Coordinates of C-alpha atoms and ligand atoms in Angstrom, one line a residue:
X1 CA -134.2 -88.0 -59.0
X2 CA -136.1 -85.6 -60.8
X3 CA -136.2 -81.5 -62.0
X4 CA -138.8 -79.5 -61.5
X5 CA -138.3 -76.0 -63.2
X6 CA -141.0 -73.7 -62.3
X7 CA -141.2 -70.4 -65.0
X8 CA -142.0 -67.0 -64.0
X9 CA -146.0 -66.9 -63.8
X10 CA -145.6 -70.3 -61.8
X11 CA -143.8 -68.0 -59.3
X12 CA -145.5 -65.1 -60.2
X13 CA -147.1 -63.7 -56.6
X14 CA -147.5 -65.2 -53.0
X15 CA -150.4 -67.7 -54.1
X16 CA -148.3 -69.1 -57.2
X17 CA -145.4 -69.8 -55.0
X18 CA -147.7 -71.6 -52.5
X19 CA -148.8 -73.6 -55.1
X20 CA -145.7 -74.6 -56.1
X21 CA -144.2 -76.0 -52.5
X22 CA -147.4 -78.0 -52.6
X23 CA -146.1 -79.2 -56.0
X24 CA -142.7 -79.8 -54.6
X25 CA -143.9 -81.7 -51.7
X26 CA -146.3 -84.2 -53.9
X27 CA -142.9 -85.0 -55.4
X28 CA -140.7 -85.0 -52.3
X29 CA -140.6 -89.0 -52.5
X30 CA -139.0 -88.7 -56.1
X31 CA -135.6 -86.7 -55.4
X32 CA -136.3 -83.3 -56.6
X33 CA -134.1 -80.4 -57.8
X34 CA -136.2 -77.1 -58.1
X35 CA -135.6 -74.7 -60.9
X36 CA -137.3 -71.2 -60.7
X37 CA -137.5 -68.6 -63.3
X38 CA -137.9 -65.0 -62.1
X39 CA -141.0 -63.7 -60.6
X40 CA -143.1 -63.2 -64.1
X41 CA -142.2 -59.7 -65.6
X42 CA -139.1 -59.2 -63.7
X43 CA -136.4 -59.9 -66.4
X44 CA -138.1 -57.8 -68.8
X45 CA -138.6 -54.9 -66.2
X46 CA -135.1 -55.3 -65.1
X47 CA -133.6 -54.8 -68.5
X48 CA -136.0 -51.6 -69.1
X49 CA -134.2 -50.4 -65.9
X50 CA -130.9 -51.0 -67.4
X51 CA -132.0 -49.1 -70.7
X52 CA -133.5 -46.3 -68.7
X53 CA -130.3 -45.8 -66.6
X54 CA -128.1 -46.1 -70.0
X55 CA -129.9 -43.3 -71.8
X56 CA -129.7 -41.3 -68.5
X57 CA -132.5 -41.8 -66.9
X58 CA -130.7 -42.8 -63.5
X59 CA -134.7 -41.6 -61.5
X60 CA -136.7 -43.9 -63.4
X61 CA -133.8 -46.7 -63.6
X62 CA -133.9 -46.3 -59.3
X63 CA -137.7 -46.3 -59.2
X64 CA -137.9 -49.2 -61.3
X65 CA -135.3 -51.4 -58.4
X66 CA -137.6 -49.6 -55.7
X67 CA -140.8 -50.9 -57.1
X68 CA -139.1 -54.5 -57.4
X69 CA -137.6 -54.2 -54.0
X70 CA -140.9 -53.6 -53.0
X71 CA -142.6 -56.5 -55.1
X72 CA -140.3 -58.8 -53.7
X73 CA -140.8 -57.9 -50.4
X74 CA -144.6 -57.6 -50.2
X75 CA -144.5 -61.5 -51.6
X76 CA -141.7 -62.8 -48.8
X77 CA -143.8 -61.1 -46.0
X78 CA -147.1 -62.4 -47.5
X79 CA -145.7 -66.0 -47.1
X80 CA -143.7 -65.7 -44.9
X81 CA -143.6 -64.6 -40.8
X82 CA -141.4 -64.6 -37.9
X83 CA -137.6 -66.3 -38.0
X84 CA -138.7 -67.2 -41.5
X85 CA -139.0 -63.9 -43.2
X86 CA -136.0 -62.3 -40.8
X87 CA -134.0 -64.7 -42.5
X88 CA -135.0 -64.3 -46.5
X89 CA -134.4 -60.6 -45.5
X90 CA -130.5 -59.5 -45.7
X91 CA -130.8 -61.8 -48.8
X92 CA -133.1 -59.5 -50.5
X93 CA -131.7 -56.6 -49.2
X94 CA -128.3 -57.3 -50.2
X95 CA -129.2 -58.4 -53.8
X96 CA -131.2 -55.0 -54.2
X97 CA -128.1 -53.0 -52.0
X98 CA -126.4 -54.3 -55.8
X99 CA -129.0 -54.3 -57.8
X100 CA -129.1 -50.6 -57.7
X101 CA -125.3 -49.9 -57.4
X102 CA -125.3 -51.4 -60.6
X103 CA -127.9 -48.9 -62.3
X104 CA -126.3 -46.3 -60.7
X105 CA -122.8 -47.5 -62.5
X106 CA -124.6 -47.6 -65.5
X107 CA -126.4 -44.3 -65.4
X108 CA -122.6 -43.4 -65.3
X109 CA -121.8 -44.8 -68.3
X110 CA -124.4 -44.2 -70.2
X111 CA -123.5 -47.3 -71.9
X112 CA -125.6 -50.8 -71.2
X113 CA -122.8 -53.7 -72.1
X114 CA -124.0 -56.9 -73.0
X115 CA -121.8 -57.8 -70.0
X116 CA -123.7 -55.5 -67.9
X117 CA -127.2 -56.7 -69.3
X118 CA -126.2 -60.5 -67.9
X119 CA -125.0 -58.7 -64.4
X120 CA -128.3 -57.2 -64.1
X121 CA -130.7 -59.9 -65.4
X122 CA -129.0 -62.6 -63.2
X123 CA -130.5 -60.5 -59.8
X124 CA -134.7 -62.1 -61.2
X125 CA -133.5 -65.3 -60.1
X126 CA -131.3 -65.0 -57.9
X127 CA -133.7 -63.3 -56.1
X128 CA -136.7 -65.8 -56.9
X129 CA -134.6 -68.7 -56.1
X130 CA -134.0 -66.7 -52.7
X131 CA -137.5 -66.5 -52.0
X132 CA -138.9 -69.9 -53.2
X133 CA -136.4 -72.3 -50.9
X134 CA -137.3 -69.8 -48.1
X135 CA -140.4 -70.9 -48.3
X136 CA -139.9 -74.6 -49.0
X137 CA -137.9 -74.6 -45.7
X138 CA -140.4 -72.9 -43.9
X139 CA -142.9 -75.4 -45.4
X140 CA -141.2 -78.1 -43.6
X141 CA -139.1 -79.0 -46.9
X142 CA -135.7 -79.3 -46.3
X143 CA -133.7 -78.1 -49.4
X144 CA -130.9 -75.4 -49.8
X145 CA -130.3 -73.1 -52.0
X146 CA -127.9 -73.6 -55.0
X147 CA -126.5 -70.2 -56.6
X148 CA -126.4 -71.1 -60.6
X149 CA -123.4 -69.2 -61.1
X150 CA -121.2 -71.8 -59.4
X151 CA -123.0 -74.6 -61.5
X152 CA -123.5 -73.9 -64.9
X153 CA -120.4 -72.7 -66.7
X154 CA -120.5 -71.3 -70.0
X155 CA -118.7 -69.5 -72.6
X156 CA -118.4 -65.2 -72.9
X157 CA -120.9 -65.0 -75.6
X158 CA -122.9 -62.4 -73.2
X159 CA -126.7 -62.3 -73.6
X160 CA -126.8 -65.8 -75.4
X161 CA -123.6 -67.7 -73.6
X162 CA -122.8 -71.3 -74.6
X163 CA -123.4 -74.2 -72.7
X164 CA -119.2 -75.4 -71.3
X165 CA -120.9 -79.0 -71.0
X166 CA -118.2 -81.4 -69.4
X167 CA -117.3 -78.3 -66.9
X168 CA -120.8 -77.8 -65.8
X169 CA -121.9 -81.4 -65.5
X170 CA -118.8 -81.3 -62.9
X171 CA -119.5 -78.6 -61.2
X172 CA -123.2 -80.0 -60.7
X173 CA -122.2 -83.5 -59.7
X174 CA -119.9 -81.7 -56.6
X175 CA -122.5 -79.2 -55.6
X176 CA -125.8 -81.2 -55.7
X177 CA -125.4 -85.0 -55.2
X178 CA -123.9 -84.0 -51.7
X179 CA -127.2 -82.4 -50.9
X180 CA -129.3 -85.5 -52.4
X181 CA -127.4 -88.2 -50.4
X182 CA -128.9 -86.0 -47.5
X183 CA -131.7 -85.6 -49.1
X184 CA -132.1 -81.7 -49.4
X185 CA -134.2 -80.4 -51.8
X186 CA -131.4 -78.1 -54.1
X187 CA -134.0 -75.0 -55.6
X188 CA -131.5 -73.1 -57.9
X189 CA -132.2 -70.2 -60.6
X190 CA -132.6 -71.2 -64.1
X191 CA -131.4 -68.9 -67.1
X192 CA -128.0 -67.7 -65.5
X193 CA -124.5 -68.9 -65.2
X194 CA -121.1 -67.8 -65.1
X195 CA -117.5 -67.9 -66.9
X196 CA -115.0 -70.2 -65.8
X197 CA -113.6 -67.0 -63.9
X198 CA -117.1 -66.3 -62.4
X199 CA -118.5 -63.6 -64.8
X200 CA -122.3 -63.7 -64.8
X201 CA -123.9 -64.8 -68.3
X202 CA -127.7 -65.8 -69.2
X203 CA -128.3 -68.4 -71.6
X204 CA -130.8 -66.8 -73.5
X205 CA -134.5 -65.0 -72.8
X206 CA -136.6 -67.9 -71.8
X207 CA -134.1 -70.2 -71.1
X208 CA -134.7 -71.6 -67.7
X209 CA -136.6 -74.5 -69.6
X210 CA -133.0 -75.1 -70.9
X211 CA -131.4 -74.8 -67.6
X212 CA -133.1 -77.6 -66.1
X213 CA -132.5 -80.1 -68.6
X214 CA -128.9 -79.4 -68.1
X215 CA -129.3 -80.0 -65.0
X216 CA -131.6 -83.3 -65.4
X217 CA -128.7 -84.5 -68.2
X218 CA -125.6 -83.9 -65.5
X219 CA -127.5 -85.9 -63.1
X220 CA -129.1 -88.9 -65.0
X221 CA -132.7 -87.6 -63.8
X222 CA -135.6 -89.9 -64.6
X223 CA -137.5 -86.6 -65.5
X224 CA -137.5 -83.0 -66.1
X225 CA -140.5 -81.5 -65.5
X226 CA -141.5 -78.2 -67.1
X227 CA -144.5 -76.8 -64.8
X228 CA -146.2 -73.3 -66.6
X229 CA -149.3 -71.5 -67.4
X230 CA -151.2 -73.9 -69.8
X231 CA -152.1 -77.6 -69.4
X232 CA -149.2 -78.9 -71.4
X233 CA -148.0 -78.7 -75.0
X234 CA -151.1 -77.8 -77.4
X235 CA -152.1 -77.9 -81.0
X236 CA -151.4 -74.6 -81.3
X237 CA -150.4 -71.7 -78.8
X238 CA -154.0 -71.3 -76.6
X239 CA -153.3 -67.6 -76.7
X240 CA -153.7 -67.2 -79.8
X241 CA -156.6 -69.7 -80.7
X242 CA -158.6 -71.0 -78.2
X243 CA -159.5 -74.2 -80.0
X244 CA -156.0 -75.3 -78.8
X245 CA -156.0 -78.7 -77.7
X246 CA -153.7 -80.6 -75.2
X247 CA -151.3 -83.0 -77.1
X248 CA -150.9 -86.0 -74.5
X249 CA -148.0 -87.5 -75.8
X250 CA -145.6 -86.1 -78.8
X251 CA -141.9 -87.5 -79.8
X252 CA -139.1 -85.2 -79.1
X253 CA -138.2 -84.4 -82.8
X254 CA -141.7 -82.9 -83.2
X255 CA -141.7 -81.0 -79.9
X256 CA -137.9 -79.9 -80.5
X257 CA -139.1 -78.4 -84.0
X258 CA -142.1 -76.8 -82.5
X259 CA -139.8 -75.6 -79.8
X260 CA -137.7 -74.0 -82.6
X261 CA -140.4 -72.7 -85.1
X262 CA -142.2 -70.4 -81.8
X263 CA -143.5 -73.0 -79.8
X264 CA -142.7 -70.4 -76.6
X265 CA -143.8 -73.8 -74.4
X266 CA -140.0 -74.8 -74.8
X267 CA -136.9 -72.9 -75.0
X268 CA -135.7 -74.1 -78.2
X269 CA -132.6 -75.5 -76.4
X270 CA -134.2 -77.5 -73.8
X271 CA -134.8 -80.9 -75.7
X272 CA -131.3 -81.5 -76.7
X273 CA -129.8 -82.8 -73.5
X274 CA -132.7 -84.8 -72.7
X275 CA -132.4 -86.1 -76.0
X276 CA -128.6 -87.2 -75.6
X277 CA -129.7 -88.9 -72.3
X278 CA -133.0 -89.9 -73.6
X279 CA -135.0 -88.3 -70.4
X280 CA -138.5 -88.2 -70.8
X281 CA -139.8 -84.2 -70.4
X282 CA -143.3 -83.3 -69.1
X283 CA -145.1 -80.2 -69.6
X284 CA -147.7 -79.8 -66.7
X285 CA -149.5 -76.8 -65.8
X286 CA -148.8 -75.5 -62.2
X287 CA -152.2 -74.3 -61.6
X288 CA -154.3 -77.7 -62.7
X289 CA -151.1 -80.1 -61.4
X290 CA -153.2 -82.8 -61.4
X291 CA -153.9 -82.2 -64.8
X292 CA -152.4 -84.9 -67.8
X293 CA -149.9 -82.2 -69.1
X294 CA -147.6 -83.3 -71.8
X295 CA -144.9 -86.2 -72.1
X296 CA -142.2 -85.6 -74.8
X297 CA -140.3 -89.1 -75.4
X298 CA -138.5 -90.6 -78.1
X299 CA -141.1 -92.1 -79.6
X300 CA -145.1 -90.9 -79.9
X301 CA -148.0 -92.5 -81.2
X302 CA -148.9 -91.1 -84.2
X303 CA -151.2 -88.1 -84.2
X304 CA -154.8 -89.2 -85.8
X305 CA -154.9 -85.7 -87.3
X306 CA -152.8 -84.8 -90.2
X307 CA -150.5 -82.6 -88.5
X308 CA -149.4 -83.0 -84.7
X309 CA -149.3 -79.1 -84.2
X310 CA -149.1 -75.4 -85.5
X311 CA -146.2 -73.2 -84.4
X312 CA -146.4 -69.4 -84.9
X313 CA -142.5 -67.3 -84.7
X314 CA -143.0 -63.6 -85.2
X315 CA -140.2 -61.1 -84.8
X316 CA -138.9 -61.9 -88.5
X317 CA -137.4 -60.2 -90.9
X318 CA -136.5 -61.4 -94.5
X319 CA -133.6 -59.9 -95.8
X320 CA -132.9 -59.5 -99.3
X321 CA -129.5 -59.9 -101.1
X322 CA -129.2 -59.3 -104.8
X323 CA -125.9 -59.8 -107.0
X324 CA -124.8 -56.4 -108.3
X325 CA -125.7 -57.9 -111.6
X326 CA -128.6 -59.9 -113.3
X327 CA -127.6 -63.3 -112.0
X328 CA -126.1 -64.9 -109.0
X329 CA -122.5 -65.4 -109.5
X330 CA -120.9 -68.7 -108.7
X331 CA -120.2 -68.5 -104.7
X332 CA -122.6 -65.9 -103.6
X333 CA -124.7 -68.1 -101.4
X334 CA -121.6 -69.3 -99.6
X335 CA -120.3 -65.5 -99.6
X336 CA -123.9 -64.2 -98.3
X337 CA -124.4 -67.2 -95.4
X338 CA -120.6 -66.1 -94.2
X339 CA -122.0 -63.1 -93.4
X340 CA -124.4 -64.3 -91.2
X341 CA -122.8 -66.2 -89.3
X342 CA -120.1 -64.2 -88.8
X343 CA -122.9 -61.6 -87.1
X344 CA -123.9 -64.9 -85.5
X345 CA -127.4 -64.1 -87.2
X346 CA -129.7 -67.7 -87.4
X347 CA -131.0 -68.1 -90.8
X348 CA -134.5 -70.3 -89.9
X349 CA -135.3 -70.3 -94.1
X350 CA -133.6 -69.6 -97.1
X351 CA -135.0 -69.2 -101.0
X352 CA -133.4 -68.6 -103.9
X353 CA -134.4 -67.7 -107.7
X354 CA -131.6 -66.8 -110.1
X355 CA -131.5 -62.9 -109.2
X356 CA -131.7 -63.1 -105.3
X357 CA -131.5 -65.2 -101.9
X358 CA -134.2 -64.1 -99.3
X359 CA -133.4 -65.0 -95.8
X360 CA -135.5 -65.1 -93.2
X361 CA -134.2 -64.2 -89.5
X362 CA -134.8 -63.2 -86.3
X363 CA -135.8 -59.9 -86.2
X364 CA -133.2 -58.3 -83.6
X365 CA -130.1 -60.6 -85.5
X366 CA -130.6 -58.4 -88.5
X367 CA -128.5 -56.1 -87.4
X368 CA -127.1 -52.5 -89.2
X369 CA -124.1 -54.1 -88.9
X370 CA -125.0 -57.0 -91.1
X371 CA -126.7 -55.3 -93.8
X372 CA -123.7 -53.0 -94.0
X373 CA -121.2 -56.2 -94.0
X374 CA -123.9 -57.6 -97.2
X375 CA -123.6 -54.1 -98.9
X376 CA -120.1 -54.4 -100.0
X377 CA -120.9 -57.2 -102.4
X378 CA -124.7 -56.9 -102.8
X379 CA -127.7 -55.0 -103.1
X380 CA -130.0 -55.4 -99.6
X381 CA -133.4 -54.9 -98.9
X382 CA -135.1 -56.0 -95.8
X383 CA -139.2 -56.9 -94.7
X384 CA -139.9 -56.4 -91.2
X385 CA -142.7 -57.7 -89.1
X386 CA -143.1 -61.1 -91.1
X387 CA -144.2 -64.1 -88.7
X388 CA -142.8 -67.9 -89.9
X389 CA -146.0 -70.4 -89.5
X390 CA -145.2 -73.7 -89.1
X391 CA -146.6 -77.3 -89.4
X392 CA -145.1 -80.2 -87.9
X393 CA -145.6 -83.7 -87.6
X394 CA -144.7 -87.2 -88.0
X395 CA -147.7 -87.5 -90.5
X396 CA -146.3 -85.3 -93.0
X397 CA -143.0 -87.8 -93.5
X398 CA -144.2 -89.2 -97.4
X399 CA -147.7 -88.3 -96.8
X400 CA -149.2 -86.5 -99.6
X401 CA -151.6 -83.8 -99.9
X402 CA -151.4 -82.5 -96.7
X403 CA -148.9 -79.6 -98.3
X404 CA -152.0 -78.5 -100.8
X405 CA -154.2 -78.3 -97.4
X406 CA -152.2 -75.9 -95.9
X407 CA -151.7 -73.6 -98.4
X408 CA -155.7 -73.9 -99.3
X409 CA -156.3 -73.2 -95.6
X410 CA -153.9 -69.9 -95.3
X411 CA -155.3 -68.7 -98.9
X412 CA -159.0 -69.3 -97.8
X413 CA -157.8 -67.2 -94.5
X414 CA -156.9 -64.0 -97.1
X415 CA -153.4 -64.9 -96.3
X416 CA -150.2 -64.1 -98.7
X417 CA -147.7 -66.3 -98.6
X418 CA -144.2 -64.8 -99.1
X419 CA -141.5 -67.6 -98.9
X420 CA -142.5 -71.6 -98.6
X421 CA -139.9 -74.2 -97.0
X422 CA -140.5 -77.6 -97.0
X423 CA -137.9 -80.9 -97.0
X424 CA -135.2 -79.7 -95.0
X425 CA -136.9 -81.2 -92.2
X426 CA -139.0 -83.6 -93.4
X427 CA -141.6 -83.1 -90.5
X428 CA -142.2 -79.8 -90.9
X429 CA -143.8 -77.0 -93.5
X430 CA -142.7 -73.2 -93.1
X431 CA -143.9 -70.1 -94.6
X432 CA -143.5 -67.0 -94.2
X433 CA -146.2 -63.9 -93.4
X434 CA -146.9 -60.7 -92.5
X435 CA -146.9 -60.8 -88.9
X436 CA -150.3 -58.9 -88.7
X437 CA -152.0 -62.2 -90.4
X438 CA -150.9 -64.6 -87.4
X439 CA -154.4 -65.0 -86.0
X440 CA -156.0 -65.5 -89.1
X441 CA -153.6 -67.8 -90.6
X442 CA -153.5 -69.9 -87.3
X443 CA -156.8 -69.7 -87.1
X444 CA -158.1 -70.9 -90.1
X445 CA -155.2 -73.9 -89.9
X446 CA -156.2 -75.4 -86.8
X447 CA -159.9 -75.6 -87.8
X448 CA -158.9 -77.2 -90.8
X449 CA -156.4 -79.7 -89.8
X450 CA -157.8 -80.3 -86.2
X451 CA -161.2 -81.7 -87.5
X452 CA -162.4 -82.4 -84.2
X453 CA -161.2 -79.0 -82.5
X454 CA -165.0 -77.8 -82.4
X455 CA -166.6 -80.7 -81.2
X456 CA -164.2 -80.9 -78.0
X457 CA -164.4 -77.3 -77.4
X458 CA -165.7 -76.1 -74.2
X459 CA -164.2 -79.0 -71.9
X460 CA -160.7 -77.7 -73.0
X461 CA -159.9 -74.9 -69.9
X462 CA -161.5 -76.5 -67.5
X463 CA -159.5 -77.7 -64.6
X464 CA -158.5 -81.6 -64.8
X465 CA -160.8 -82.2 -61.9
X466 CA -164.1 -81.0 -63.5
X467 CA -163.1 -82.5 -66.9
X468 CA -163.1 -85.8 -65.8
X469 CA -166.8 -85.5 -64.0
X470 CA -167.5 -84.7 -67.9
X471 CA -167.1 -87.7 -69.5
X472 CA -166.1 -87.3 -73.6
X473 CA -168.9 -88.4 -75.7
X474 CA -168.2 -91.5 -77.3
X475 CA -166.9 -90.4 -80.8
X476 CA -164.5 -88.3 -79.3
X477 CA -162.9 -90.5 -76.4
X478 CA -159.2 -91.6 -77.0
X479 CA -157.5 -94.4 -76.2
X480 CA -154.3 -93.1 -73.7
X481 CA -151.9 -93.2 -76.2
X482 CA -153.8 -90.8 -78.3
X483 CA -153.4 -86.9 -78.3
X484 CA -156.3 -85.8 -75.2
Ligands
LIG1 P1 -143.0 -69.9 -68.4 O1 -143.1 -68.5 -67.8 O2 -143.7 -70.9 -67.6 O3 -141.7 -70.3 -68.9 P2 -143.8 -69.2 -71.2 O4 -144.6 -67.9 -71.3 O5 -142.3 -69.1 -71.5 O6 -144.0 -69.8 -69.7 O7 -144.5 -70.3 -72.1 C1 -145.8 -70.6 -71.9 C2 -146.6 -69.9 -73.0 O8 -146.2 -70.6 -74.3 C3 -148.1 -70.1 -73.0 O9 -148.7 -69.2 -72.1 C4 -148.5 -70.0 -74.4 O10 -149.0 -68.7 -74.7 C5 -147.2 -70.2 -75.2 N1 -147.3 -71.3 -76.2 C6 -146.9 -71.1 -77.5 N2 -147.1 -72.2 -78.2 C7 -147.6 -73.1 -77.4 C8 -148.1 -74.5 -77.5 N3 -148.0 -75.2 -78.7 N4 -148.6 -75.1 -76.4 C9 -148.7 -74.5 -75.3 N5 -148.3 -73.2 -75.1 C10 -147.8 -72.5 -76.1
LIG2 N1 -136.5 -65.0 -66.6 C1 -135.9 -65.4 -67.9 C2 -136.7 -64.7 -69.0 O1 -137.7 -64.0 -68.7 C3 -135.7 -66.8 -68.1 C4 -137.0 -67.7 -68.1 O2 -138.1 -67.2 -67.7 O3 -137.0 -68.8 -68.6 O4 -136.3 -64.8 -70.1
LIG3 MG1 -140.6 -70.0 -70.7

């Protein structure tokens, strides 16, 4: 048996979702379970409808579940016809009949709850896993729909709920090995859950990635796959520089640090149950599937270069504490990281000189709240729109030099560095930066530590199927177990 989670530009329109049942069905032989994102853009236009109705605006709230309802609609009928699409019908319909009873409750109150935002971000998949095993059925794949709700059990902890492992792997076992002995496909939402009492919760933005290797670890998979928008895990994020190359192979401590230093690839979550069952995780891109894509295992081949990748996490903000006085006084630190934890703020770096502690953390943890909570003993200052940049690899465990190459890199880019952490893991290099220096920084890195990245450019986006009628010039082909 194997997962298959598809995210939300994999799903995105009637041609993505086509793609995808072909996908399913070159895997039918294997056991599948699907898991789907929402249709691309919908969480994040379904929590703008929530913010709309909550500062009144009940019109644009309704308009906003009018255009979906539309969306949603247009795509079903698009792929859809006959007994096929009268059937995905009531589904929508009732999902959008609540969908904008919801709004309308809280254009009442005025108020968007963090119990409320899970209520109303839940409806992007349960209205994408709707659609996609409507169409796998009508494909000639037999499956059934699995609401995530009844499966994946969490804590309360609204917007960013805890995994309630032994209760979900349960809850899994009952609902989908029944359908695999019959050998239905199970296509279930990613991201959402519920209490044990059957509240709705998400897991976190982006965390469908993390939903299916839940699932995968419940049920002993032999794989998760992990199908998006790019050919696989890269050297850096393609977005931002195009040299990005595909990394064929990478171990899962490297990918889980990338994962959690902005690696967007991988919800930072996702490795961890693979790792505890040791399930191998691919990253393959949905609209080359015959491409190589990525394999994350326990173990890697080395990367030739001297890094294996470059990770980029904006939306930071350093905070600032001072002692009242000249000096730290015995305790502080302890006193200050209290703090943050109790606002269940992530600290991703610390520093520390005798006078102050800068923290770096997610930009949206940083919370009034906090600073408020740090004033009563301290003296605060924060720095928004700082990025962390991060280097990772195996190649930097007791190698030296490659530190003094990174920093000559990002000061040749024009780059200021603001705070440096290196050792705590010891495959990785952080630093902080003004978020506005990202490309640059990036930039300059990859050519630098990617020696090659020029040479191989060009054959780099093209589909897997043209590549390999390009054969790589000598110098530059790779043995399998090296990066592609
Ligand atoms: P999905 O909707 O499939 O979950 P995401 O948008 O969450 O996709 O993640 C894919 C995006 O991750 C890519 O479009 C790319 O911009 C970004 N990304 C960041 N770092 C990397 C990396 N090292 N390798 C590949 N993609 C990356
Ligand atoms: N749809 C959710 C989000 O946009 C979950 C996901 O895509 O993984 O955050
Ligand atoms: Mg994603």
């Amino acid at each position: 048996m194997i997962v298959m989670k598809f995210g939300g530009t994999s799903v995105a329109d009637a041609p993505a979702i086509e793609r995808v049942a072909e996908i399913v069905r070159s895997r039918s032989a294997e056991d599948p379970i699907v898991v789907v994102s929402a249709l691309a853009r919908v969480t994040d236009q379904l929590l703008a409808a929530g913010q709309a109705a909550a500062a009144g605006d009940r019109d644009q709230a309704l308009e906003s579940s009018r255009a979906l309802r539309q969306r949603h609609h247009r795509t079903a009928s698009e792929l859809l016809s006959g007994h096929h699409f009268s059937r995905l019908q009531p589904a929508l319909e009732s999902n959008f009949d609540l969908l904008q009873e919801l709004l309308t409750r809280i254009a009442a109150l005025q108020e968007l709850s963090s119990r409320n935002t899970d209520c109303l971000l839940s409806f992007g998949e349960l209205l994408s896993s709707e659609m996609v095993s409507a169409v796998l059925a009508a494909r000639g794949l037999g499956c059934e729909r699995v609401d995530a709700r009844e499966c994946i059990i969490t804590d309360a902890s609204h917007t960013r709920a805890a995994l309630l492992f032994n209760e979900t792997r349960a809850r899994l076992q009952a609902r989908l090995r029944p359908l695999l002995e019959r050998r239905a496909i199970p296509v279930m939402g990613g991201f959402i859950g519920s209490t044990v009492d059957g509240t709705p919760t998400t897991i976190g933005r982006g965390g469908s990635d993390y939903s299916a290797s839940i699932v995968g670890a419940a049920l002993d998979a032999a794989r998760i796959e992990i199908w998006t928008d790019v050919p696989g895990m890269m050297t850096t994020d393609p977005n931002l520089c195009p040299e990005a190359r595909l990394i064929q192979e990478i171990s899962f401590e490297e990918a889980a640090e990338l994962a959690s230093f902005g690696a967007k690839v991988l919800h930072p979550a996702t490795l961890l149950p693979a790792i505890e069952k040791n399930i191998p995780v691919c990253v393959l891109n949905s609209r080359d599937p015959a491409g190589a894509g990525t394999c994350i295992r326990t173990h890697a081949p080395r990367s030739r270069d001297p890094v294996r990748a470059i990770a980029a996490k904006r939306h930071t903000t350093i905070v600032n504490v001072a002692g009242e006085r000249a000096w730290i006084p015995r305790g502080f630190l302890r006193e200050v990281l209290a703090v943050f934890d109790r606002h269940n703020c992530q600290v991703d770096i610390v520093a520390s000189s005798q006078v102050s502690i800068s923290l770096a953390v997610e930009s949206d943890s940083a919370a009034p709240e906090l600073v408020t909570d740090l004033e009563r003993f301290a003296q605060v200052s924060c720095e928004p729109r700082q990025a962390i940049v991060s280097v990772v690899g195996e190649n930097l465990r007791g190698r030296q030099g490659i530190a003094a190459r990174v920093f000559s890199s990002v000061s040749s880019a024009g780059v200021n560095v603001r705070m440096i952490s290196q050792g705590a893991s010891e495959i990785n290099i952080s630093f902080v930066i003004q978020e506005e220096d990202v490309p640059a920084a990036v930039r300059h890195l990859h050519s630098d530590l990617f020696a090659d990245a020029q040479a191989e450019d060009g054959r780099r986006w093209l589909p897997s199927a043209v590549r390999r009628r390009q054969p790589a010039p000598e110098h530059l082909a790779r043995s399998g177990a090296e990066e592609g």
